[in-house]
mmCIF file of C-alpha atoms and ligand atoms in Angstrom:
data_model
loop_
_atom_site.group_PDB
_atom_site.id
_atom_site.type_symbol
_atom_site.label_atom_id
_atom_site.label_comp_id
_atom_site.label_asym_id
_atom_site.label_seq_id
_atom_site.Cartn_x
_atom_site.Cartn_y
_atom_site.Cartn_z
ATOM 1 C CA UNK A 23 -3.357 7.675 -20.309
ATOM 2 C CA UNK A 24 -3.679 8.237 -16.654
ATOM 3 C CA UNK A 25 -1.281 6.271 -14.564
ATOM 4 C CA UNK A 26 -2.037 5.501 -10.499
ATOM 5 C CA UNK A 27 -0.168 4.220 -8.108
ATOM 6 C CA UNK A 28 -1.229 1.846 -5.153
ATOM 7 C CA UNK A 29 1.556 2.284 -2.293
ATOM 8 C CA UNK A 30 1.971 2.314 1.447
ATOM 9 C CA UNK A 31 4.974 1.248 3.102
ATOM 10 C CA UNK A 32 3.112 -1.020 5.275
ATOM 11 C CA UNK A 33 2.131 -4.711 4.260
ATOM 12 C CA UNK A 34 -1.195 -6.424 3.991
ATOM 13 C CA UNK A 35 -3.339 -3.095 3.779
ATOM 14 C CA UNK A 36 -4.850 -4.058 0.399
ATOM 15 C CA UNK A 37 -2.593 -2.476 -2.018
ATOM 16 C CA UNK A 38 -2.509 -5.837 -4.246
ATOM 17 C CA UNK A 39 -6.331 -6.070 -3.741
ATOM 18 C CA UNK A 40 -7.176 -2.214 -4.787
ATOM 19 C CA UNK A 41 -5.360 -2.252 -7.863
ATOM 20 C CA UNK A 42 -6.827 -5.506 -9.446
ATOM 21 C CA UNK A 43 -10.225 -4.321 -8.043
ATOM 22 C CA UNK A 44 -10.234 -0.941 -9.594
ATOM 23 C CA UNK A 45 -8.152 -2.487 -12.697
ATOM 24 C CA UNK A 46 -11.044 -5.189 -13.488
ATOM 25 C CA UNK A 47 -13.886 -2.675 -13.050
ATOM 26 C CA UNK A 48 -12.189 -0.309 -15.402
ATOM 27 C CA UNK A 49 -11.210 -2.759 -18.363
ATOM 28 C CA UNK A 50 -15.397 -4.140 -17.305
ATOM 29 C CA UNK A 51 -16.009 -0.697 -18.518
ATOM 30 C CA UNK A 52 -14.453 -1.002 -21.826
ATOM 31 C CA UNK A 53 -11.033 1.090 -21.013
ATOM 32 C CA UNK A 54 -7.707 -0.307 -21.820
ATOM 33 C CA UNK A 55 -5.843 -1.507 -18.768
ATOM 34 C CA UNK A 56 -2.723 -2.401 -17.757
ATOM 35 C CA UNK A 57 -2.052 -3.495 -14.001
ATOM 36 C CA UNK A 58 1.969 -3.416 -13.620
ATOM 37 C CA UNK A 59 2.997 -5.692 -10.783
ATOM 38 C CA UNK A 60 6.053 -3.595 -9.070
ATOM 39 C CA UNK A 61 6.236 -6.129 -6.202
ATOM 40 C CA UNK A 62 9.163 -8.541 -6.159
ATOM 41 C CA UNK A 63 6.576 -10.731 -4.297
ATOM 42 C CA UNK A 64 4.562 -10.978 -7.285
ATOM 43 C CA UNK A 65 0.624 -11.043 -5.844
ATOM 44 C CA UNK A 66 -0.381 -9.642 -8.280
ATOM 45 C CA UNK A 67 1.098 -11.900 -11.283
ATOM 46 C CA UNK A 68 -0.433 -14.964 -8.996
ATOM 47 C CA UNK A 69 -3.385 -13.413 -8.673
ATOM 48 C CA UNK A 70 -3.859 -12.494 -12.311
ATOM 49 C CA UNK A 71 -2.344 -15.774 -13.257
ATOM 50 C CA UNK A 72 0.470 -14.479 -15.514
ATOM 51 C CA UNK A 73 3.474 -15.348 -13.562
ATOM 52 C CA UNK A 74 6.526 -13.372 -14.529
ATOM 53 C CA UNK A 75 9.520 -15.604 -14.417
ATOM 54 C CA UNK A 76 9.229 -17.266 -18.213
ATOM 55 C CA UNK A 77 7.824 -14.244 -19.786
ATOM 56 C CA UNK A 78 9.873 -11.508 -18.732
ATOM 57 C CA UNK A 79 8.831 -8.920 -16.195
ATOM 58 C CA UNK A 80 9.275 -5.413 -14.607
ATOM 59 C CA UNK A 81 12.961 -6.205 -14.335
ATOM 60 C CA UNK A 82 13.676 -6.945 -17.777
ATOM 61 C CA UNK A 83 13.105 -3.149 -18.514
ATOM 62 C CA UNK A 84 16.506 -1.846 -16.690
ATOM 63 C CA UNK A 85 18.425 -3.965 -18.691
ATOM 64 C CA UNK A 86 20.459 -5.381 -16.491
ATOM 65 C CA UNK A 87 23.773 -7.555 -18.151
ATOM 66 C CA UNK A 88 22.423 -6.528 -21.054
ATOM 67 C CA UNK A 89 19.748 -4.507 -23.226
ATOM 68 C CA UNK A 90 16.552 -3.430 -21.677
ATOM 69 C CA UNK A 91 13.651 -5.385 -23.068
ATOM 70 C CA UNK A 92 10.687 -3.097 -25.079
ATOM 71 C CA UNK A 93 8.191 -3.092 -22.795
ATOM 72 C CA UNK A 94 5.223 -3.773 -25.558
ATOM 73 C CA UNK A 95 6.806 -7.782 -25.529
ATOM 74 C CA UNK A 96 6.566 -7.488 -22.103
ATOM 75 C CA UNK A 97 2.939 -6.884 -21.448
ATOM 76 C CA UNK A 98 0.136 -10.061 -21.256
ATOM 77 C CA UNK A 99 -3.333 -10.484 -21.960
ATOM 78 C CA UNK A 100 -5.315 -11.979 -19.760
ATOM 79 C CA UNK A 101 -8.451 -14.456 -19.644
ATOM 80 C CA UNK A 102 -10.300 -11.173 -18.715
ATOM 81 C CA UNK A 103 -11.614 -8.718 -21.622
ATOM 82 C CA UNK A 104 -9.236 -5.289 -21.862
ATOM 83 C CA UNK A 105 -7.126 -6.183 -19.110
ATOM 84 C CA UNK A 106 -3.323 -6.633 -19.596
ATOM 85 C CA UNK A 107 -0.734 -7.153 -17.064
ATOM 86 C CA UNK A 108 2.940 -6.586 -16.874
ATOM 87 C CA UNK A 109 4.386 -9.460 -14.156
ATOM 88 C CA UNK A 110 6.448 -9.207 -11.959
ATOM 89 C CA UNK A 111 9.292 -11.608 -11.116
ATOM 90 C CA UNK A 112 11.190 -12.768 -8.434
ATOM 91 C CA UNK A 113 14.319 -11.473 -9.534
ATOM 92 C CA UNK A 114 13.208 -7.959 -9.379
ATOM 93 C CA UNK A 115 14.177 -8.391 -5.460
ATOM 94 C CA UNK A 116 17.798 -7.946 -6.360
ATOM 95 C CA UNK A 117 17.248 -4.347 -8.290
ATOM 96 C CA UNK A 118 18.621 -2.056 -5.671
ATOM 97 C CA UNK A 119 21.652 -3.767 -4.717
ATOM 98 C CA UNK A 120 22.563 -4.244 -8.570
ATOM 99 C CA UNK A 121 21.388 -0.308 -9.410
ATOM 100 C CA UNK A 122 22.789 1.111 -6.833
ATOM 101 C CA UNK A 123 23.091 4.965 -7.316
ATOM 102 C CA UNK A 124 23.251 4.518 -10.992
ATOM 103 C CA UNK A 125 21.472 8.037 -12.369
ATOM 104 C CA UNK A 126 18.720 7.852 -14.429
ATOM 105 C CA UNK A 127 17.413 4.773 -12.901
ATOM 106 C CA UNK A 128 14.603 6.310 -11.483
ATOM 107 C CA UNK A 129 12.799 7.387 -14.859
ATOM 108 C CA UNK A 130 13.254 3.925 -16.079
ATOM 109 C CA UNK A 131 9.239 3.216 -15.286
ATOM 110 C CA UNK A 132 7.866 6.576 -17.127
ATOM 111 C CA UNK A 133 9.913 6.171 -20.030
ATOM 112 C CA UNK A 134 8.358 2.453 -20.446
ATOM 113 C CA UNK A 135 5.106 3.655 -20.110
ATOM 114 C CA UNK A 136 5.319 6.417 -22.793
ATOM 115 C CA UNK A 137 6.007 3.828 -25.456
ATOM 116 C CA UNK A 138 2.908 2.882 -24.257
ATOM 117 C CA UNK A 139 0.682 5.752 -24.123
ATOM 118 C CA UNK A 140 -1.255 4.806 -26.854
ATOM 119 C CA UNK A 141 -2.510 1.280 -26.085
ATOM 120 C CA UNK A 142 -3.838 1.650 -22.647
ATOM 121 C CA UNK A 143 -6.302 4.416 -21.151
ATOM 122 C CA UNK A 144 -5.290 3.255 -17.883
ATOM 123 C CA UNK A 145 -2.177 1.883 -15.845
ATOM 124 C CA UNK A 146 -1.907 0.778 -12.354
ATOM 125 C CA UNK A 147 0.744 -0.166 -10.123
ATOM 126 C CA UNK A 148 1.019 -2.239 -7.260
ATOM 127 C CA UNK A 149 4.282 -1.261 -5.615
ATOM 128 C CA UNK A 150 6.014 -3.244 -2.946
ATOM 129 C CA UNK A 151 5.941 -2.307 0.895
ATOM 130 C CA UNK A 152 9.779 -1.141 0.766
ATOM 131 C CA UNK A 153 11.006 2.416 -0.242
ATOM 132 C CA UNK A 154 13.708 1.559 -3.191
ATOM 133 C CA UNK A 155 14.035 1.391 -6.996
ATOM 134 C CA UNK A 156 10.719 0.239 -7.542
ATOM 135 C CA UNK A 157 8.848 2.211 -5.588
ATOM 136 C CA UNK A 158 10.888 5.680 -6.574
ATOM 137 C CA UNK A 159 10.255 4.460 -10.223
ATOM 138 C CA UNK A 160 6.651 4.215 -9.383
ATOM 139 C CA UNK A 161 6.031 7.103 -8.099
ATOM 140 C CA UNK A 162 8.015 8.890 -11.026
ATOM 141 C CA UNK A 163 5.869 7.261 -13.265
ATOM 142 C CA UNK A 164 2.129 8.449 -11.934
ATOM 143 C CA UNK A 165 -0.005 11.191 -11.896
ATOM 144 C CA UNK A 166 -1.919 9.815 -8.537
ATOM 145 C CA UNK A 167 -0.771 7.822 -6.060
ATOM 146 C CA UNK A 168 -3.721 5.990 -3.912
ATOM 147 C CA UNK A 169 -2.035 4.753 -0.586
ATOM 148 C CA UNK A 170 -4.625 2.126 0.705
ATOM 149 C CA UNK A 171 -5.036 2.129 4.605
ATOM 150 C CA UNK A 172 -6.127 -0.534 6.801
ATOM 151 C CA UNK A 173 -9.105 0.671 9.548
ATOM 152 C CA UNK A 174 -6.971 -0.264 12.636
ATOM 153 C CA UNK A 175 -4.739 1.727 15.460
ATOM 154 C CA UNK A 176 -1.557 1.125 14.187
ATOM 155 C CA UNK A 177 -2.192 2.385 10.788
ATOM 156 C CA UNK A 178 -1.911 5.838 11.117
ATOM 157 C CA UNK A 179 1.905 5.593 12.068
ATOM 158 C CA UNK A 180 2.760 3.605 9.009
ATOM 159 C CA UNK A 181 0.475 6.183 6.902
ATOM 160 C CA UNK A 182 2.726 9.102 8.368
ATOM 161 C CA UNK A 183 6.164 7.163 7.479
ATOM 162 C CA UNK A 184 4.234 6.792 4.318
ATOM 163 C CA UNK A 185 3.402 10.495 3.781
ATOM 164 C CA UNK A 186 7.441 11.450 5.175
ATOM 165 C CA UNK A 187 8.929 8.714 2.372
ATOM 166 C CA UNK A 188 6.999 10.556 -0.200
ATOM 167 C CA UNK A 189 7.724 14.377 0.327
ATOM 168 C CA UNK A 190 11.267 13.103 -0.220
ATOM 169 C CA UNK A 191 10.058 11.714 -3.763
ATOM 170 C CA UNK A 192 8.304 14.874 -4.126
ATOM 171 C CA UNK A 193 11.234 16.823 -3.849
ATOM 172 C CA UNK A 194 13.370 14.699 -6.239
ATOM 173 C CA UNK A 195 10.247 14.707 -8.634
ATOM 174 C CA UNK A 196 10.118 18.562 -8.352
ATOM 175 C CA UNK A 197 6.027 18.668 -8.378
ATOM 176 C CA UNK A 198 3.422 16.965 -6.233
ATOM 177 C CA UNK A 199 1.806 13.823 -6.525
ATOM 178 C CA UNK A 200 -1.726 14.078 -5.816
ATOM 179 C CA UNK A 201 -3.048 11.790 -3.390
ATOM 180 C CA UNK A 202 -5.963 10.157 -2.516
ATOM 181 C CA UNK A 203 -5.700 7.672 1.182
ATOM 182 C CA UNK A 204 -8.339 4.628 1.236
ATOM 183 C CA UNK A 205 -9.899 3.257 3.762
ATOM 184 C CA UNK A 206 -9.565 -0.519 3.831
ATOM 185 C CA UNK A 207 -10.787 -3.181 6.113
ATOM 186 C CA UNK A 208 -13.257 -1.357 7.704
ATOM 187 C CA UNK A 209 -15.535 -2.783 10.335
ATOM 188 C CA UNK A 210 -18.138 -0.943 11.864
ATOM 189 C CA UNK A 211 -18.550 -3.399 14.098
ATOM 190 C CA UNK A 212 -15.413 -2.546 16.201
ATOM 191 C CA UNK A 213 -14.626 0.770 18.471
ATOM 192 C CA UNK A 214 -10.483 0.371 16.646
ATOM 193 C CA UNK A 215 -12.355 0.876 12.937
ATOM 194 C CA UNK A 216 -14.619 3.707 13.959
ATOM 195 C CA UNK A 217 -12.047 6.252 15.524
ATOM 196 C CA UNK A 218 -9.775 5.199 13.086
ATOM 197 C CA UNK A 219 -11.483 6.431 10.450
ATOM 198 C CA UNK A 220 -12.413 9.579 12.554
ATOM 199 C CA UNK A 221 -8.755 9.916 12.878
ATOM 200 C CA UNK A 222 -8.026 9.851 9.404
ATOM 201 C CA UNK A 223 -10.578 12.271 7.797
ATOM 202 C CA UNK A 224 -10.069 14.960 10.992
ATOM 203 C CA UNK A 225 -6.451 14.731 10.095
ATOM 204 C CA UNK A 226 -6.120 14.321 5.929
ATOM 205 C CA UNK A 227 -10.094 15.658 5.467
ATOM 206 C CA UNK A 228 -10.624 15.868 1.931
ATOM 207 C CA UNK A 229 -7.091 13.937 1.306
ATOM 208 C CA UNK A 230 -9.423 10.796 1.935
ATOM 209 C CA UNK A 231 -11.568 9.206 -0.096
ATOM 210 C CA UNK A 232 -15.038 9.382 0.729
ATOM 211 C CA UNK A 233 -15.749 5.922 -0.641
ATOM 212 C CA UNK A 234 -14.688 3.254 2.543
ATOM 213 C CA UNK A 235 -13.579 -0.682 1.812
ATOM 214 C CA UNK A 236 -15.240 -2.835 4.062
ATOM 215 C CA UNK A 237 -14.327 -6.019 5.643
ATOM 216 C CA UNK A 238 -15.797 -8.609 3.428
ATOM 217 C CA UNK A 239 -14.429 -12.138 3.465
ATOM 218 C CA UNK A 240 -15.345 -12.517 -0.455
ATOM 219 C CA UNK A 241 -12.314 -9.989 -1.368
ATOM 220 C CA UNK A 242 -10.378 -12.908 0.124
ATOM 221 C CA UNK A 243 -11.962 -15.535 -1.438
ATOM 222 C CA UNK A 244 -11.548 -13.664 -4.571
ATOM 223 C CA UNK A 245 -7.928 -13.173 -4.427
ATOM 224 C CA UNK A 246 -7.719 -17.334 -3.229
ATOM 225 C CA UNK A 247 -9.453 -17.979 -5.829
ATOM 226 C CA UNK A 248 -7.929 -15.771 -8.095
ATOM 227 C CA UNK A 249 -11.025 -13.660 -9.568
ATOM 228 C CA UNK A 250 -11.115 -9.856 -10.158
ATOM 229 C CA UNK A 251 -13.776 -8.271 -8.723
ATOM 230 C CA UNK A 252 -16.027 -6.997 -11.578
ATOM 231 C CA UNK A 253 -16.490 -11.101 -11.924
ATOM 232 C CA UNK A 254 -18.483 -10.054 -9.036
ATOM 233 C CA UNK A 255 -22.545 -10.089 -8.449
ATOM 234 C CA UNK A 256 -22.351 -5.922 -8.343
ATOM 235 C CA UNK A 257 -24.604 -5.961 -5.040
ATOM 236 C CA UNK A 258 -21.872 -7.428 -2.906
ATOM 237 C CA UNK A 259 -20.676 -4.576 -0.306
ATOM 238 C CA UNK A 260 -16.689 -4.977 -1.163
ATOM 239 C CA UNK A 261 -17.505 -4.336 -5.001
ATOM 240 C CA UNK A 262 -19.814 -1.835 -4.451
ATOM 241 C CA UNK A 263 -17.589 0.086 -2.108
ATOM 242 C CA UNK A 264 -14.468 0.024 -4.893
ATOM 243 C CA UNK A 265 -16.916 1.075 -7.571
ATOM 244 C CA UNK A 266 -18.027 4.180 -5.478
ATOM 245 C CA UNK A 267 -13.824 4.929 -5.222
ATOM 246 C CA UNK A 268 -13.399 4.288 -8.907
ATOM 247 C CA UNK A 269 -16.233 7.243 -9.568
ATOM 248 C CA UNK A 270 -14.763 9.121 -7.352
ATOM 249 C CA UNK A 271 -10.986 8.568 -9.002
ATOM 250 C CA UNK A 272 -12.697 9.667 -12.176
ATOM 251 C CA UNK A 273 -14.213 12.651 -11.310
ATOM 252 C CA UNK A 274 -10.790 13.836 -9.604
ATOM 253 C CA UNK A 275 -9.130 16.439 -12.453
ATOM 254 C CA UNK A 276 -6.696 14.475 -14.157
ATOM 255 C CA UNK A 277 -3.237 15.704 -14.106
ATOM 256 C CA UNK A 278 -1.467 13.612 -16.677
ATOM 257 C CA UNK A 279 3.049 13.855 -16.929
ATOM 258 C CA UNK A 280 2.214 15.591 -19.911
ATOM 259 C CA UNK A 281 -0.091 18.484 -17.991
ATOM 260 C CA UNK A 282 2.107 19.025 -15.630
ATOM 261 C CA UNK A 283 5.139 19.571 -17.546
ATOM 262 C CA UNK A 284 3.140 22.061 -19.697
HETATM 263 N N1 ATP B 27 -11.603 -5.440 2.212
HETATM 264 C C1 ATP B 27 -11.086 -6.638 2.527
HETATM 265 N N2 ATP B 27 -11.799 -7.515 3.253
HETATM 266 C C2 ATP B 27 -11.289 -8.729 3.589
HETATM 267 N N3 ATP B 27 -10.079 -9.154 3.226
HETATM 268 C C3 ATP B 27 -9.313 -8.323 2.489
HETATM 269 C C4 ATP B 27 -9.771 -7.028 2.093
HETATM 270 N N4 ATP B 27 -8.786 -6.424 1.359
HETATM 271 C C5 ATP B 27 -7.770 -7.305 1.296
HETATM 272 N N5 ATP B 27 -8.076 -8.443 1.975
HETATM 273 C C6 ATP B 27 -7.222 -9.625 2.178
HETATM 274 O O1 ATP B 27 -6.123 -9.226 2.999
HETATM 275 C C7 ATP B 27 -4.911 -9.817 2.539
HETATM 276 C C8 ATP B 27 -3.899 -8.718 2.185
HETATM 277 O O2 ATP B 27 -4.405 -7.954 1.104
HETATM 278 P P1 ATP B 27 -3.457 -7.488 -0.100
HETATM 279 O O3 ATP B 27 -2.632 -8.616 -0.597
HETATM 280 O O4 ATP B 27 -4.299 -6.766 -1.065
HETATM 281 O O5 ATP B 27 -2.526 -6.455 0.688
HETATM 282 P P2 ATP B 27 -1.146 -5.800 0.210
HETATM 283 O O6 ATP B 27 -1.107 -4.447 0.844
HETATM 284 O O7 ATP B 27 -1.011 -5.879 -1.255
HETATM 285 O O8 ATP B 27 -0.083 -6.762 0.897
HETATM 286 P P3 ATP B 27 1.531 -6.798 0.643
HETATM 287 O O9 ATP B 27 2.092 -5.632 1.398
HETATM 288 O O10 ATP B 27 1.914 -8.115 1.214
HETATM 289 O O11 ATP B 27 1.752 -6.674 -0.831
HETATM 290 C C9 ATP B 27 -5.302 -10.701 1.350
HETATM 291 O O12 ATP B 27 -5.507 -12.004 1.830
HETATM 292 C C10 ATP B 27 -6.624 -10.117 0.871
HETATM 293 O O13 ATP B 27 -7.459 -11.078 0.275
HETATM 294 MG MG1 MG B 28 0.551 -6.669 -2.430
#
């Protein structure tokens, strides 16, 4: 099972969009996948259409005022072929305050998803734009983390708060997290997209993926309209662009908890 996450500190970069994108093309494909919605928020359970509040969700696994819910009864199928989801729920919101410092809390995630191992082939996880429970848990729980980055000037400052958050993780985590930064909204229209992106490969190089999202108003008719991408015609640029990152995800070794550990 190989586990990614989709994080970066700052909102609206695509984070919600990559993982469904790269979650329907994979379960398109024929491999098992679960999308876990991490984000209080809940995009992702909208978008998806399995909302989390009746059904249970990411916070019924820390057991809070009470036992922690399996998370098998948990997970949802959805309308589309191999793809399960595991919602997320407004509730979820209130996890730090009621956590606190309590140890162990931040394994909670991985030790979910190994009672899952053997149902899925993949997992993603679209984490919230705030460093806390969640997110640690997140990051705990992957072997890649893919931290989506909008084309534009300001970006690059969140990506570094980004990059600062998670060499703390790292250090807690006591290995690396490989990581792969995407490209999102890109325009090559506009001067603000083009040294952007300059920016980002002479700085990360090979730390970036070579495959770059475009600007393409159907992503956001999608997600209005609530449609993963592989529902897609394949010629249109935005799904043809997140295919060319899913090959390249592929073909990156895969370092599963498991390998590492060895
Ligand atoms: N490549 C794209 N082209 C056009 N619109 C896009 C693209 N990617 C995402 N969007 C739109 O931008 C908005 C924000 O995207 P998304 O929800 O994926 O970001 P996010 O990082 O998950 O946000 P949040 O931090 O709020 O969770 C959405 O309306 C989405 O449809
Ligand atoms: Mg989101």
């Amino acid at each position: 099972m190989r586990v990614w996450a989709v994080s970066n500190q700052k909102g609206g970069v695509g984070k919600t969009t990559t993982t469904v994108a790269l979650g329907s093309l994979l379960a398109a494909s024929g491999k098992r996948t679960l999308l876990i919605d991490m984000d209080p928020h809940a995009s992702l359970s909208g978008y998806i259409g399995v909302e989390g509040g009746a059904h249970g969700s990411v916070y019924d696994l820390f057991g809070i005022g009470g036992n922690p819910l399996p998370a098998g009864t948990l997970v949802h199928a959805t309308k589309w072929d191999h793809l399960s989801v595991l919602p997320a729920s407004a509730a979820m919101i209130t996890l730090d305050r009621q956590l606190g410092t309590r140890p162990g809390m931040g394994l909670i995630l991985a030790k979910a998803l190994a009672e899952l191992a053997s149902d899925f082939d993949h997992v993603l996880l679209d984490c919230p734009p705030t460093l806390g429970v969640l997110m640690v848990n997140a990051l705990a729980a992957s072997d890649r983390l893919l931290v989506p980055t909008q084309t534009e000037a300001l970006a690059l400052a969140g990506l570094e708060r980004m990059l600062r958050s998670l060499s703390m993780i790292e250090r807690s985590r006591g290995r690396p997290l490989p990581r792969t930064i995407v490209p999102t909204m890109f325009d090559a229209r506009t001067h603000a997209s083009r040294a952007c992106l300059e920016q980002l490969r002479e700085k990360y190089s090979d730390g970036v993926s070579h495959a770059v999202i475009p600007t393409d108003t159907q992503i956001r008719e999608a997600s209005a309209a609530g449609v993963p991408l592989a529902s897609w015609p394949a010629a249109r640029r935005g799904g043809l662009a997140y295919r060319q990152l899913l090959d390249e995800l592929l073909a990156s070794p895969a370092t599963s908890v498991a390998d590492a550990a060895a």
